[in-house]
Amino acid sequence: MKIKLINLGFKLGFIFSLSTLAPSAEAEITAYEGFDYQLNEPLTGLNGGTGWSSAWTTNSGADGQIVAGLSYSDEAGNQLVVNGGAFKTNPSRSYYQSIRDSNTSFGDADTSVWLSFIVQQATTTTGTNYAVATVGTGYGFGSDAMIAGIGGATAYPFINSFYASGGGVSDTSLILLPGESALIVLRFDFVASGNDILNLWYNPSLQDLPGEPLLTHSSKNYAPLISGLTLAHGNNKDFVYDEIRIGTDFSSVTPFHEAPIFINGFEAVAE
């Protein structure tokens, strides 16, 4: 990659080469949704992105709409690649699911699939409060699936069984205030016997391989072959989701632009 060093005062610069870490050769993004649609469009019926086999739908009633997009930068200033708008849930609905099927199936024993998304906390957090995601579709109360995202009166990261009223794991020290957003990265580990394992990273570094997950939970055994994505959210809240990626490893679901580099007062700009 070529980098131009620019003096911000009088824009005099020169060119040199800068090496960067390349993503894993095995990394593959299997589905992506950046919500690159017209603002205020209803989500139901929209069919953009890549890797999907169906348009967006819901399990009941009218869905939310497209709003301005979200962004995420890690502590080092690296910025997640983002495109288009975002999806805001319908606050007039108690609880519902936004659903989309994918071209790729998951769930084979001894395999893993990664899922990432940005989520913005609702403007009000009173009452039942959650914005979560999982792979697969067609779920209801007590289904063999797990959900992960943010929830609780103070909106902290958590993992639980699908629509369970108790149990699960959470970190209540990480509070997401109304209007604030976070990057959630999930890894689903499908095991040969027993319950599958769901791991959660919260606002991770984008340039480093992930360390130990913030949360790990194992309470459900997914079906052998599942596909698609379910976003579950409630109750009567205006959450915002953006930059949904399903892939084969961490780097495939967290593409990023490196933080600006300054050398002797010059800013390095990629060409």
Short mmCIF file of C-alpha atoms in Angstrom, two decimals:
data_model
loop_
_atom_site.label_atom_id
_atom_site.label_comp_id
_atom_site.label_asym_id
_atom_site.label_seq_id
_atom_site.Cartn_x
_atom_site.Cartn_y
_atom_site.Cartn_z
CA MET A 1 0.00 0.00 0.00
CA LYS A 2 1.32 3.46 -0.90
CA ILE A 3 1.15 6.17 1.74
CA LYS A 4 1.43 9.91 1.15
CA LEU A 5 2.74 12.00 4.03
CA ILE A 6 1.00 15.36 4.07
CA ASN A 7 1.92 18.38 6.16
CA LEU A 8 -1.45 19.73 7.22
CA GLY A 9 -0.14 23.31 7.24
CA PHE A 10 1.04 23.66 3.63
CA LYS A 11 0.25 20.23 2.13
CA LEU A 12 3.75 19.34 1.08
CA GLY A 13 4.35 15.61 1.11
CA PHE A 14 6.19 12.61 -0.24
CA ILE A 15 5.48 8.96 -0.98
CA PHE A 16 6.78 5.83 0.71
CA SER A 17 5.65 2.24 1.13
CA LEU A 18 4.03 1.02 4.36
CA SER A 19 3.45 -2.66 5.04
CA THR A 20 0.26 -3.75 6.80
CA LEU A 21 -0.93 -7.01 8.23
CA ALA A 22 -2.92 -8.94 5.63
CA PRO A 23 -6.10 -10.79 6.61
CA SER A 24 -6.00 -14.54 6.92
CA ALA A 25 -6.07 -16.36 3.58
CA GLU A 26 -8.93 -18.47 4.93
CA ALA A 27 -11.01 -15.45 5.98
CA GLU A 28 -14.32 -15.29 4.18
CA ILE A 29 -17.36 -13.11 4.71
CA THR A 30 -20.43 -15.15 3.83
CA ALA A 31 -23.12 -12.48 4.31
CA TYR A 32 -23.10 -8.70 4.73
CA GLU A 33 -25.78 -6.06 5.30
CA GLY A 34 -24.79 -2.39 5.49
CA PHE A 35 -28.37 -1.08 5.07
CA ASP A 36 -27.43 0.94 2.00
CA TYR A 37 -30.99 2.01 1.22
CA GLN A 38 -32.98 5.24 1.03
CA LEU A 39 -33.57 6.94 4.37
CA ASN A 40 -36.99 6.30 5.96
CA GLU A 41 -37.68 3.20 3.84
CA PRO A 42 -39.37 0.35 5.76
CA LEU A 43 -36.95 -2.55 6.20
CA THR A 44 -39.44 -5.25 5.23
CA GLY A 45 -38.90 -6.31 1.61
CA LEU A 46 -35.48 -4.71 1.19
CA ASN A 47 -32.97 -7.03 -0.46
CA GLY A 48 -29.52 -5.40 -0.56
CA GLY A 49 -26.21 -6.51 0.80
CA THR A 50 -24.48 -9.74 -0.23
CA GLY A 51 -24.80 -13.41 0.63
CA TRP A 52 -28.54 -13.43 1.31
CA SER A 53 -31.19 -15.67 -0.25
CA SER A 54 -34.24 -13.64 0.78
CA ALA A 55 -35.40 -10.13 1.54
CA TRP A 56 -35.93 -8.82 5.06
CA THR A 57 -39.14 -9.83 6.78
CA THR A 58 -40.56 -9.98 10.32
CA ASN A 59 -42.27 -12.64 12.37
CA SER A 60 -45.32 -10.36 12.69
CA GLY A 61 -46.47 -6.88 11.79
CA ALA A 62 -44.72 -3.81 10.41
CA ASP A 63 -40.98 -3.42 10.78
CA GLY A 64 -38.81 -0.37 11.45
CA GLN A 65 -37.08 1.90 8.95
CA ILE A 66 -33.76 3.01 7.51
CA VAL A 67 -31.92 5.83 9.31
CA ALA A 68 -28.44 7.36 9.16
CA GLY A 69 -25.61 4.86 9.58
CA LEU A 70 -23.52 4.15 12.66
CA SER A 71 -19.74 3.91 13.06
CA TYR A 72 -17.18 2.26 15.33
CA SER A 73 -13.58 3.11 16.20
CA ASP A 74 -11.46 1.06 18.57
CA GLU A 75 -9.17 2.49 21.26
CA ALA A 76 -6.29 2.78 18.76
CA GLY A 77 -8.40 4.83 16.35
CA ASN A 78 -8.91 2.06 13.77
CA GLN A 79 -12.29 2.48 12.09
CA LEU A 80 -14.66 -0.32 11.12
CA VAL A 81 -15.53 -0.23 7.41
CA VAL A 82 -19.10 1.05 7.12
CA ASN A 83 -21.50 1.71 4.26
CA GLY A 84 -24.95 3.19 3.79
CA GLY A 85 -27.51 3.70 6.52
CA ALA A 86 -28.74 1.66 9.48
CA PHE A 87 -31.94 -0.04 10.68
CA LYS A 88 -34.03 1.45 13.51
CA THR A 89 -36.55 -0.83 15.18
CA ASN A 90 -40.20 0.11 15.49
CA PRO A 91 -40.90 1.45 19.02
CA SER A 92 -44.64 0.90 18.59
CA ARG A 93 -44.07 -2.87 18.62
CA SER A 94 -43.77 -4.76 21.90
CA TYR A 95 -41.31 -7.46 20.84
CA TYR A 96 -40.60 -8.90 17.42
CA GLN A 97 -37.94 -10.30 15.12
CA SER A 98 -36.35 -9.02 11.93
CA ILE A 99 -35.36 -12.02 9.82
CA ARG A 100 -33.34 -12.76 6.72
CA ASP A 101 -32.16 -16.05 5.19
CA SER A 102 -28.63 -16.58 3.89
CA ASN A 103 -27.08 -18.53 1.03
CA THR A 104 -24.71 -20.27 3.43
CA SER A 105 -25.72 -22.81 6.09
CA PHE A 106 -24.02 -23.36 9.44
CA GLY A 107 -24.11 -25.87 12.27
CA ASP A 108 -21.84 -28.76 11.26
CA ALA A 109 -20.19 -30.36 14.28
CA ASP A 110 -16.76 -28.99 15.23
CA THR A 111 -17.16 -25.82 13.15
CA SER A 112 -17.61 -22.17 14.10
CA VAL A 113 -19.29 -19.14 12.54
CA TRP A 114 -18.70 -15.48 13.40
CA LEU A 115 -21.30 -12.70 13.51
CA SER A 116 -20.72 -9.00 14.14
CA PHE A 117 -22.99 -5.96 14.31
CA ILE A 118 -23.11 -2.43 15.68
CA VAL A 119 -26.02 -1.72 17.99
CA GLN A 120 -27.17 1.63 19.37
CA GLN A 121 -29.02 1.75 22.66
CA ALA A 122 -32.61 2.97 22.56
CA THR A 123 -33.52 6.47 23.67
CA THR A 124 -35.39 5.04 26.68
CA THR A 125 -34.34 1.99 28.71
CA THR A 126 -37.18 1.52 31.18
CA GLY A 127 -39.03 -1.78 31.28
CA THR A 128 -37.98 -4.77 29.21
CA ASN A 129 -34.99 -3.73 27.14
CA TYR A 130 -32.96 -5.88 24.71
CA ALA A 131 -31.44 -5.83 21.22
CA VAL A 132 -29.86 -9.16 20.29
CA ALA A 133 -28.94 -11.38 17.35
CA THR A 134 -28.40 -15.02 16.51
CA VAL A 135 -27.80 -17.19 13.47
CA GLY A 136 -30.75 -19.15 12.10
CA THR A 137 -34.44 -18.27 11.73
CA GLY A 138 -37.85 -19.52 12.80
CA TYR A 139 -37.29 -19.23 16.53
CA GLY A 140 -39.79 -18.73 19.35
CA PHE A 141 -39.89 -19.03 23.12
CA GLY A 142 -37.86 -22.04 24.21
CA SER A 143 -36.26 -22.72 20.82
CA ASP A 144 -32.89 -24.47 20.59
CA ALA A 145 -30.95 -21.25 20.09
CA MET A 146 -29.07 -18.62 22.06
CA ILE A 147 -29.18 -14.83 21.75
CA ALA A 148 -26.55 -12.20 22.49
CA GLY A 149 -26.32 -8.42 22.43
CA ILE A 150 -27.33 -5.72 24.91
CA GLY A 151 -30.15 -5.75 27.42
CA GLY A 152 -31.33 -4.94 30.91
CA ALA A 153 -32.42 -1.66 32.44
CA THR A 154 -28.88 -0.27 32.05
CA ALA A 155 -28.16 -1.97 28.69
CA TYR A 156 -25.17 -4.21 29.35
CA PRO A 157 -23.81 -7.06 27.17
CA PHE A 158 -25.37 -10.47 27.79
CA ILE A 159 -25.94 -13.98 26.38
CA ASN A 160 -28.93 -16.18 27.15
CA SER A 161 -31.18 -18.90 25.79
CA PHE A 162 -33.66 -17.67 23.20
CA TYR A 163 -36.28 -15.51 24.97
CA ALA A 164 -35.42 -16.95 28.37
CA SER A 165 -36.58 -14.97 31.39
CA GLY A 166 -33.66 -15.95 33.61
CA GLY A 167 -30.19 -17.44 33.63
CA GLY A 168 -27.55 -16.57 31.08
CA VAL A 169 -24.42 -14.48 31.61
CA SER A 170 -23.82 -10.73 31.54
CA ASP A 171 -21.40 -7.97 32.49
CA THR A 172 -23.39 -5.28 34.24
CA SER A 173 -20.34 -3.03 34.63
CA LEU A 174 -20.41 -2.15 30.92
CA ILE A 175 -23.33 0.25 30.67
CA LEU A 176 -24.47 1.54 27.28
CA LEU A 177 -26.27 4.84 27.73
CA PRO A 178 -29.23 5.93 25.56
CA GLY A 179 -27.95 6.88 22.10
CA GLU A 180 -24.55 5.23 22.60
CA SER A 181 -23.46 2.37 20.34
CA ALA A 182 -21.20 -0.67 20.64
CA LEU A 183 -19.66 -3.28 18.36
CA ILE A 184 -20.71 -6.83 19.26
CA VAL A 185 -18.70 -9.76 17.88
CA LEU A 186 -20.04 -13.30 18.39
CA ARG A 187 -18.58 -16.72 17.70
CA PHE A 188 -20.88 -19.74 17.61
CA ASP A 189 -19.01 -22.99 18.28
CA PHE A 190 -21.02 -26.02 17.16
CA VAL A 191 -19.94 -29.09 19.11
CA ALA A 192 -20.35 -32.77 18.25
CA SER A 193 -22.35 -33.58 21.40
CA GLY A 194 -23.99 -31.52 24.09
CA ASN A 195 -24.86 -27.86 23.98
CA ASP A 196 -23.19 -25.48 21.55
CA ILE A 197 -21.09 -22.55 22.80
CA LEU A 198 -21.67 -18.84 22.19
CA ASN A 199 -18.86 -16.34 22.85
CA LEU A 200 -19.15 -12.54 22.94
CA TRP A 201 -16.54 -9.80 22.46
CA TYR A 202 -17.56 -6.21 23.25
CA ASN A 203 -15.96 -3.20 21.53
CA PRO A 204 -12.86 -5.20 20.60
CA SER A 205 -9.60 -4.03 19.06
CA LEU A 206 -9.87 -4.32 15.29
CA GLN A 207 -6.18 -4.79 14.51
CA ASP A 208 -5.45 -7.60 16.98
CA LEU A 209 -6.62 -11.17 17.09
CA PRO A 210 -9.32 -11.51 19.74
CA GLY A 211 -8.26 -12.58 23.21
CA GLU A 212 -10.52 -14.27 25.71
CA PRO A 213 -14.18 -13.43 25.11
CA LEU A 214 -15.94 -11.15 27.55
CA LEU A 215 -18.77 -13.68 27.91
CA THR A 216 -19.23 -17.38 27.14
CA HIS A 217 -22.45 -19.35 27.48
CA SER A 218 -23.64 -22.85 26.61
CA SER A 219 -27.31 -23.66 27.11
CA LYS A 220 -28.76 -24.77 23.77
CA ASN A 221 -27.96 -27.17 20.94
CA TYR A 222 -28.64 -25.64 17.52
CA ALA A 223 -30.11 -27.79 14.75
CA PRO A 224 -27.47 -29.55 12.56
CA LEU A 225 -28.04 -27.20 9.61
CA ILE A 226 -29.27 -23.64 10.00
CA SER A 227 -29.04 -20.55 7.84
CA GLY A 228 -29.86 -16.90 8.00
CA LEU A 229 -30.05 -14.31 10.75
CA THR A 230 -32.53 -13.26 13.41
CA LEU A 231 -32.53 -9.86 15.13
CA ALA A 232 -34.76 -9.87 18.23
CA HIS A 233 -35.62 -6.65 20.03
CA GLY A 234 -38.08 -5.18 22.51
CA ASN A 235 -40.07 -3.99 24.19
CA ASN A 236 -41.32 -0.84 22.45
CA LYS A 237 -37.79 0.47 21.90
CA ASP A 238 -36.03 2.30 19.06
CA PHE A 239 -32.74 0.40 18.85
CA VAL A 240 -30.49 0.85 15.82
CA TYR A 241 -28.57 -2.00 14.13
CA ASP A 242 -25.86 -1.58 11.52
CA GLU A 243 -22.98 -3.32 9.71
CA ILE A 244 -24.08 -6.94 10.05
CA ARG A 245 -21.46 -9.45 8.94
CA ILE A 246 -21.36 -13.25 9.02
CA GLY A 247 -18.00 -14.86 8.31
CA THR A 248 -15.50 -17.60 8.92
CA ASP A 249 -13.20 -15.80 11.38
CA PHE A 250 -12.70 -12.60 13.34
CA SER A 251 -10.97 -10.63 10.58
CA SER A 252 -13.73 -11.41 8.07
CA VAL A 253 -16.37 -9.71 10.25
CA THR A 254 -14.21 -6.78 11.41
CA PRO A 255 -12.66 -5.10 8.32
CA PHE A 256 -11.17 -1.75 9.21
CA HIS A 257 -9.31 1.34 8.10
CA GLU A 258 -6.11 1.89 10.06
CA ALA A 259 -5.80 4.87 12.36
CA PRO A 260 -3.93 7.85 10.83
CA ILE A 261 -0.16 7.70 11.27
CA PHE A 262 1.79 10.88 12.05
CA ILE A 263 5.53 11.05 11.37
CA ASN A 264 7.40 14.27 12.21
CA GLY A 265 4.25 16.32 11.90
CA PHE A 266 3.15 14.71 8.64
CA GLU A 267 -0.06 12.68 8.33
CA ALA A 268 0.14 9.42 6.39
CA VAL A 269 -2.72 9.12 3.90
CA ALA A 270 -3.39 5.91 1.93
CA GLU A 271 -3.43 6.15 -1.87
#
